[in-house]
Amino acid sequence: MQKLIIQGGLPLHGEISISGAKNAALPLLCAALLTEEPLKISNVPALQDIITMVSLLKQMGVHETEHGNGEMVLSAAALTHPVAPYEMVKTMRAAILVLGPLLARAGEAEISLPGGCAIGLRPVDQHIKGLQAMGAEIAIRHGYIHAVTKKLRGARIVFDIVTVTGTENLMMAATLAEGTTILENAAREPEIIDLANCLNAMGAKIHGAGTDIITIEGVSSLHGAEHTVMPDRIETGTFLVAATATGGEIHLKNTDAQLLDAVLDKLTEAGARIDSATNWIKLRMRTKPKSVNIRTAPYPAFPTDMQAQFMSLNCIADGTAIMTETIFENRLMHVQELKRMNANIEVEGNAAIVTGIAQLDGANVMATDLRASASLVIAGLVAQGETVIDRIYHLDRGYENIEGKLSALGAQIQRIQ
Ligand code: EPU
């Protein structure tokens, strides 16, 4: 198993380019299922989750060609096998995103239920409820969702809870339904706007993406298109936190400050100086960081995917911070690992009370999920001495070449077998 070894204590300095967003690219790849014609997607990040999704699509009959440089063409001329097997879904829950497109295009889908997840229960009841409202017949048998329909029809669906992939799944399904679908209490994440833009370029009629009411007028078919994946706002935020924690100065290219207002506000509150224009962000940190309280909530509020990284920052900040996780029930697993590095953190229910200390100690730690892994990398970068991070396959699911990018910023980080 691979590990990362980090020698801490060096401020990050320099310039790197941000990759395409994992959580935008995954649904965009699934959108290819909605048309017989080729869909060309650019700026696809080189990540394990993308590899898993592409192999899932291929075994359904999708033809894929890569042109290098993050450019990919997917062609779903014939869908031979509308099945997502357990082996794939268990490694990547986003596989549920094929359910809506498969039902809409092929009229049937057999998708393994994702099951439990390290960060929370993560049921898919809202995806199922929505598709049933659109006329799909759905049964759960032997751990699989069996869904069939002659033709989906438009419906008004009010989500009980704000769900990102739930909104994406139903939005994709509704593009080919008969009549108009209205999604209320929809998620407003920028990745949903990116998907809607791509679907509209394919001939869909979607209005309101980015607001909590999305209207989709069904069309009889979609056609091929070209689309560029938006920048990864969580990768962007992760590097910005790392620079703030280490007292560095970095310039991030190919990203967009408007995607992460809540995160930039918190970094400014922590003491960072931030400048940005349309496609770059610069951050400079000259002082010891100040503690910042965090409460995660759906977009545009503070993202759950940045909570763990900010916890590492708070570990070495001046003061005490209360960090409340409201999206997932079990997303504080990094606390135990950070405590192995001497962090002062108390957990009460879904909140962590973090009191900053002068310095973290390098230690052997274990990654437990994707964003928890990122928090350990940041902790390793600021710690005194050596940190060894195990189980970094979590990191490879969502950060493209993280050690390469950090090395380019002057970090001492190395991957070992
Ligand atoms: N939920 C339900 N029922 C549903 C769907 C969701 O109860 O049918 C609950 C979940 O259990 C959770 C809350 O609703 O408590 C929000 O979950 P959501 O469905 O929004 O999460 P997701 O769509 O499964 C996406 C991202 C996650 C990110 C969350 C929240 C993708 C592929 N994944 O997950 O990204 O944390 O939204 O913003 O877009 C990551 O990148 O590290 C990651 C976990």
Short mmCIF file of N, CA and C in Angstrom, two decimals, residues 104-193:
data_model
loop_
_atom_site.label_atom_id
_atom_site.label_comp_id
_atom_site.label_asym_id
_atom_site.label_seq_id
_atom_site.Cartn_x
_atom_site.Cartn_y
_atom_site.Cartn_z
N ALA A 104 -34.05 6.92 -18.15
CA ALA A 104 -34.59 7.84 -19.15
C ALA A 104 -34.32 7.33 -20.57
N ARG A 105 -33.13 6.80 -20.78
CA ARG A 105 -32.73 6.43 -22.14
C ARG A 105 -33.12 4.99 -22.48
N ALA A 106 -32.83 4.04 -21.54
CA ALA A 106 -33.03 2.62 -21.85
C ALA A 106 -34.33 2.08 -21.24
N GLY A 107 -34.94 2.81 -20.32
CA GLY A 107 -36.18 2.35 -19.70
C GLY A 107 -35.95 1.29 -18.64
N GLU A 108 -34.72 1.00 -18.33
CA GLU A 108 -34.43 0.04 -17.27
C GLU A 108 -33.04 0.28 -16.68
N ALA A 109 -32.90 -0.12 -15.42
CA ALA A 109 -31.59 -0.01 -14.76
C ALA A 109 -31.56 -0.95 -13.57
N GLU A 110 -30.41 -1.50 -13.35
CA GLU A 110 -30.20 -2.38 -12.20
C GLU A 110 -28.93 -1.88 -11.51
N ILE A 111 -29.13 -1.23 -10.37
CA ILE A 111 -28.00 -0.55 -9.72
C ILE A 111 -27.86 -1.09 -8.30
N SER A 112 -26.67 -1.48 -7.94
CA SER A 112 -26.44 -1.94 -6.57
C SER A 112 -26.73 -0.80 -5.60
N LEU A 113 -27.38 -1.12 -4.48
CA LEU A 113 -27.56 -0.10 -3.44
C LEU A 113 -26.19 0.20 -2.86
N PRO A 114 -25.87 1.48 -2.67
CA PRO A 114 -24.51 1.80 -2.21
C PRO A 114 -24.14 1.24 -0.83
N GLY A 115 -25.10 1.10 0.06
CA GLY A 115 -24.75 0.61 1.40
C GLY A 115 -24.13 1.70 2.24
N GLY A 116 -23.57 1.33 3.38
CA GLY A 116 -23.02 2.34 4.31
C GLY A 116 -21.77 3.00 3.76
N CYS A 117 -21.39 4.07 4.40
CA CYS A 117 -20.23 4.83 3.94
C CYS A 117 -19.49 5.31 5.18
N ALA A 118 -18.19 5.51 5.06
CA ALA A 118 -17.41 5.91 6.24
C ALA A 118 -17.92 7.22 6.84
N ILE A 119 -18.40 8.16 6.01
CA ILE A 119 -18.73 9.47 6.56
C ILE A 119 -20.19 9.61 6.99
N GLY A 120 -21.03 8.63 6.65
CA GLY A 120 -22.43 8.74 7.07
C GLY A 120 -23.28 7.67 6.41
N LEU A 121 -24.57 7.67 6.73
CA LEU A 121 -25.46 6.63 6.20
C LEU A 121 -25.66 6.79 4.69
N ARG A 122 -25.84 8.00 4.27
CA ARG A 122 -25.98 8.35 2.86
C ARG A 122 -27.00 7.49 2.10
N PRO A 123 -28.27 7.52 2.53
CA PRO A 123 -29.28 6.77 1.77
C PRO A 123 -29.54 7.41 0.40
N VAL A 124 -30.26 6.69 -0.47
CA VAL A 124 -30.59 7.25 -1.79
C VAL A 124 -32.10 7.32 -1.97
N ASP A 125 -32.82 7.43 -0.85
CA ASP A 125 -34.29 7.44 -0.90
C ASP A 125 -34.85 8.58 -1.74
N GLN A 126 -34.16 9.73 -1.75
CA GLN A 126 -34.68 10.87 -2.50
C GLN A 126 -34.56 10.65 -4.01
N HIS A 127 -33.51 9.96 -4.43
CA HIS A 127 -33.35 9.62 -5.85
C HIS A 127 -34.52 8.71 -6.26
N ILE A 128 -34.78 7.72 -5.40
CA ILE A 128 -35.80 6.72 -5.72
C ILE A 128 -37.20 7.35 -5.71
N LYS A 129 -37.45 8.14 -4.66
CA LYS A 129 -38.75 8.81 -4.55
C LYS A 129 -39.04 9.66 -5.79
N GLY A 130 -38.04 10.38 -6.26
CA GLY A 130 -38.22 11.27 -7.41
C GLY A 130 -38.52 10.48 -8.68
N LEU A 131 -37.76 9.40 -8.87
CA LEU A 131 -37.96 8.62 -10.10
C LEU A 131 -39.33 7.92 -10.06
N GLN A 132 -39.76 7.51 -8.88
CA GLN A 132 -41.10 6.90 -8.76
C GLN A 132 -42.17 7.94 -9.11
N ALA A 133 -41.97 9.18 -8.64
CA ALA A 133 -42.94 10.23 -8.97
C ALA A 133 -42.99 10.47 -10.47
N MET A 134 -41.90 10.14 -11.17
CA MET A 134 -41.87 10.30 -12.63
C MET A 134 -42.38 9.04 -13.34
N GLY A 135 -42.90 8.11 -12.58
CA GLY A 135 -43.55 6.95 -13.18
C GLY A 135 -42.72 5.68 -13.23
N ALA A 136 -41.51 5.70 -12.67
CA ALA A 136 -40.69 4.48 -12.71
C ALA A 136 -41.20 3.47 -11.68
N GLU A 137 -41.12 2.21 -12.04
CA GLU A 137 -41.43 1.15 -11.06
C GLU A 137 -40.11 0.69 -10.48
N ILE A 138 -40.02 0.77 -9.16
CA ILE A 138 -38.72 0.48 -8.53
C ILE A 138 -38.90 -0.54 -7.43
N ALA A 139 -38.07 -1.58 -7.47
CA ALA A 139 -38.09 -2.59 -6.40
C ALA A 139 -36.66 -2.80 -5.94
N ILE A 140 -36.52 -3.10 -4.65
CA ILE A 140 -35.18 -3.44 -4.13
C ILE A 140 -35.14 -4.96 -3.96
N ARG A 141 -34.24 -5.62 -4.67
CA ARG A 141 -34.11 -7.07 -4.56
C ARG A 141 -32.64 -7.44 -4.48
N HIS A 142 -32.32 -8.28 -3.50
CA HIS A 142 -30.94 -8.79 -3.35
C HIS A 142 -29.91 -7.67 -3.37
N GLY A 143 -30.21 -6.55 -2.72
CA GLY A 143 -29.24 -5.47 -2.63
C GLY A 143 -29.17 -4.59 -3.86
N TYR A 144 -30.07 -4.82 -4.82
CA TYR A 144 -30.04 -4.03 -6.05
C TYR A 144 -31.33 -3.23 -6.22
N ILE A 145 -31.20 -2.02 -6.80
CA ILE A 145 -32.36 -1.24 -7.20
C ILE A 145 -32.72 -1.71 -8.61
N HIS A 146 -33.91 -2.28 -8.76
CA HIS A 146 -34.38 -2.68 -10.09
C HIS A 146 -35.41 -1.63 -10.52
N ALA A 147 -35.13 -0.92 -11.58
CA ALA A 147 -36.03 0.15 -12.00
C ALA A 147 -36.42 -0.04 -13.46
N VAL A 148 -37.71 0.09 -13.74
CA VAL A 148 -38.17 0.00 -15.14
C VAL A 148 -39.21 1.08 -15.40
N THR A 149 -39.33 1.46 -16.64
CA THR A 149 -40.38 2.41 -17.04
C THR A 149 -40.58 2.30 -18.55
N LYS A 150 -41.83 2.50 -18.98
CA LYS A 150 -42.06 2.57 -20.44
C LYS A 150 -41.56 3.92 -20.92
N LYS A 151 -41.96 4.95 -20.16
CA LYS A 151 -41.51 6.31 -20.49
C LYS A 151 -41.68 7.15 -19.23
N LEU A 152 -40.61 7.82 -18.83
CA LEU A 152 -40.74 8.70 -17.65
C LEU A 152 -41.63 9.88 -18.02
N ARG A 153 -42.40 10.36 -17.01
CA ARG A 153 -43.20 11.56 -17.29
C ARG A 153 -42.86 12.65 -16.28
N GLY A 154 -43.03 13.87 -16.70
CA GLY A 154 -42.70 15.02 -15.85
C GLY A 154 -43.50 14.99 -14.57
N ALA A 155 -42.91 15.54 -13.50
CA ALA A 155 -43.60 15.55 -12.20
C ALA A 155 -43.08 16.74 -11.40
N ARG A 156 -43.83 17.09 -10.36
CA ARG A 156 -43.34 18.12 -9.43
C ARG A 156 -42.79 17.36 -8.23
N ILE A 157 -41.52 17.57 -7.95
CA ILE A 157 -40.87 16.80 -6.89
C ILE A 157 -40.27 17.77 -5.87
N VAL A 158 -40.65 17.58 -4.61
CA VAL A 158 -40.10 18.43 -3.55
C VAL A 158 -39.15 17.54 -2.73
N PHE A 159 -37.87 17.84 -2.78
CA PHE A 159 -36.90 17.04 -2.00
C PHE A 159 -37.13 17.27 -0.51
N ASP A 160 -37.08 16.19 0.27
CA ASP A 160 -37.20 16.31 1.74
C ASP A 160 -35.94 16.92 2.32
N ILE A 161 -34.83 16.69 1.62
CA ILE A 161 -33.52 17.12 2.11
C ILE A 161 -32.74 17.60 0.88
N VAL A 162 -31.85 18.55 1.06
CA VAL A 162 -31.10 19.04 -0.11
C VAL A 162 -30.04 18.00 -0.48
N THR A 163 -30.13 17.46 -1.67
CA THR A 163 -29.15 16.45 -2.09
C THR A 163 -28.55 16.79 -3.45
N VAL A 164 -27.22 16.75 -3.51
CA VAL A 164 -26.51 17.15 -4.72
C VAL A 164 -26.70 16.10 -5.82
N THR A 165 -26.28 14.87 -5.56
CA THR A 165 -26.41 13.86 -6.63
C THR A 165 -27.89 13.51 -6.87
N GLY A 166 -28.73 13.65 -5.85
CA GLY A 166 -30.17 13.43 -6.04
C GLY A 166 -30.71 14.43 -7.06
N THR A 167 -30.35 15.69 -6.90
CA THR A 167 -30.78 16.74 -7.85
C THR A 167 -30.24 16.42 -9.25
N GLU A 168 -28.97 16.02 -9.31
CA GLU A 168 -28.36 15.74 -10.62
C GLU A 168 -29.03 14.55 -11.31
N ASN A 169 -29.29 13.50 -10.54
CA ASN A 169 -29.91 12.29 -11.10
C ASN A 169 -31.28 12.61 -11.69
N LEU A 170 -32.10 13.34 -10.92
CA LEU A 170 -33.45 13.62 -11.39
C LEU A 170 -33.44 14.62 -12.54
N MET A 171 -32.49 15.57 -12.49
CA MET A 171 -32.39 16.55 -13.57
C MET A 171 -32.06 15.82 -14.89
N MET A 172 -31.12 14.86 -14.82
CA MET A 172 -30.76 14.12 -16.04
C MET A 172 -31.94 13.27 -16.51
N ALA A 173 -32.62 12.59 -15.58
CA ALA A 173 -33.76 11.74 -15.96
C ALA A 173 -34.84 12.58 -16.63
N ALA A 174 -35.08 13.77 -16.09
CA ALA A 174 -36.19 14.61 -16.57
C ALA A 174 -35.97 15.17 -17.97
N THR A 175 -34.69 15.20 -18.41
CA THR A 175 -34.45 15.79 -19.75
C THR A 175 -35.18 15.02 -20.84
N LEU A 176 -35.34 13.69 -20.64
CA LEU A 176 -35.98 12.88 -21.69
C LEU A 176 -37.39 12.44 -21.29
N ALA A 177 -37.93 13.01 -20.21
CA ALA A 177 -39.28 12.62 -19.78
C ALA A 177 -40.33 13.32 -20.63
N GLU A 178 -41.55 12.78 -20.58
CA GLU A 178 -42.65 13.42 -21.31
C GLU A 178 -43.23 14.51 -20.43
N GLY A 179 -43.17 15.75 -20.87
CA GLY A 179 -43.73 16.83 -20.07
C GLY A 179 -42.69 17.52 -19.21
N THR A 180 -43.17 18.35 -18.30
CA THR A 180 -42.28 19.23 -17.53
C THR A 180 -42.09 18.70 -16.11
N THR A 181 -40.84 18.73 -15.65
CA THR A 181 -40.53 18.35 -14.27
C THR A 181 -40.10 19.59 -13.51
N ILE A 182 -40.60 19.71 -12.28
CA ILE A 182 -40.16 20.82 -11.43
C ILE A 182 -39.52 20.22 -10.18
N LEU A 183 -38.25 20.55 -9.96
CA LEU A 183 -37.55 20.07 -8.77
C LEU A 183 -37.50 21.21 -7.75
N GLU A 184 -38.11 20.98 -6.59
CA GLU A 184 -38.11 22.02 -5.55
C GLU A 184 -37.24 21.60 -4.39
N ASN A 185 -36.71 22.59 -3.67
CA ASN A 185 -35.69 22.34 -2.64
C ASN A 185 -34.48 21.63 -3.26
N ALA A 186 -34.19 22.04 -4.50
CA ALA A 186 -33.06 21.44 -5.22
C ALA A 186 -31.75 21.97 -4.64
N ALA A 187 -30.67 21.18 -4.82
CA ALA A 187 -29.33 21.65 -4.41
C ALA A 187 -28.90 22.76 -5.37
N ARG A 188 -28.08 23.70 -4.87
CA ARG A 188 -27.69 24.87 -5.67
C ARG A 188 -26.20 24.89 -5.99
N GLU A 189 -25.53 23.76 -5.80
CA GLU A 189 -24.07 23.70 -5.98
C GLU A 189 -23.68 24.09 -7.42
N PRO A 190 -22.52 24.73 -7.59
CA PRO A 190 -22.07 25.11 -8.94
C PRO A 190 -21.95 23.91 -9.89
N GLU A 191 -21.69 22.73 -9.32
CA GLU A 191 -21.57 21.53 -10.17
C GLU A 191 -22.90 21.22 -10.86
N ILE A 192 -24.00 21.63 -10.24
CA ILE A 192 -25.32 21.40 -10.84
C ILE A 192 -25.52 22.35 -12.03
N ILE A 193 -25.00 23.56 -11.89
CA ILE A 193 -25.08 24.51 -13.02
C ILE A 193 -24.22 23.98 -14.18
#
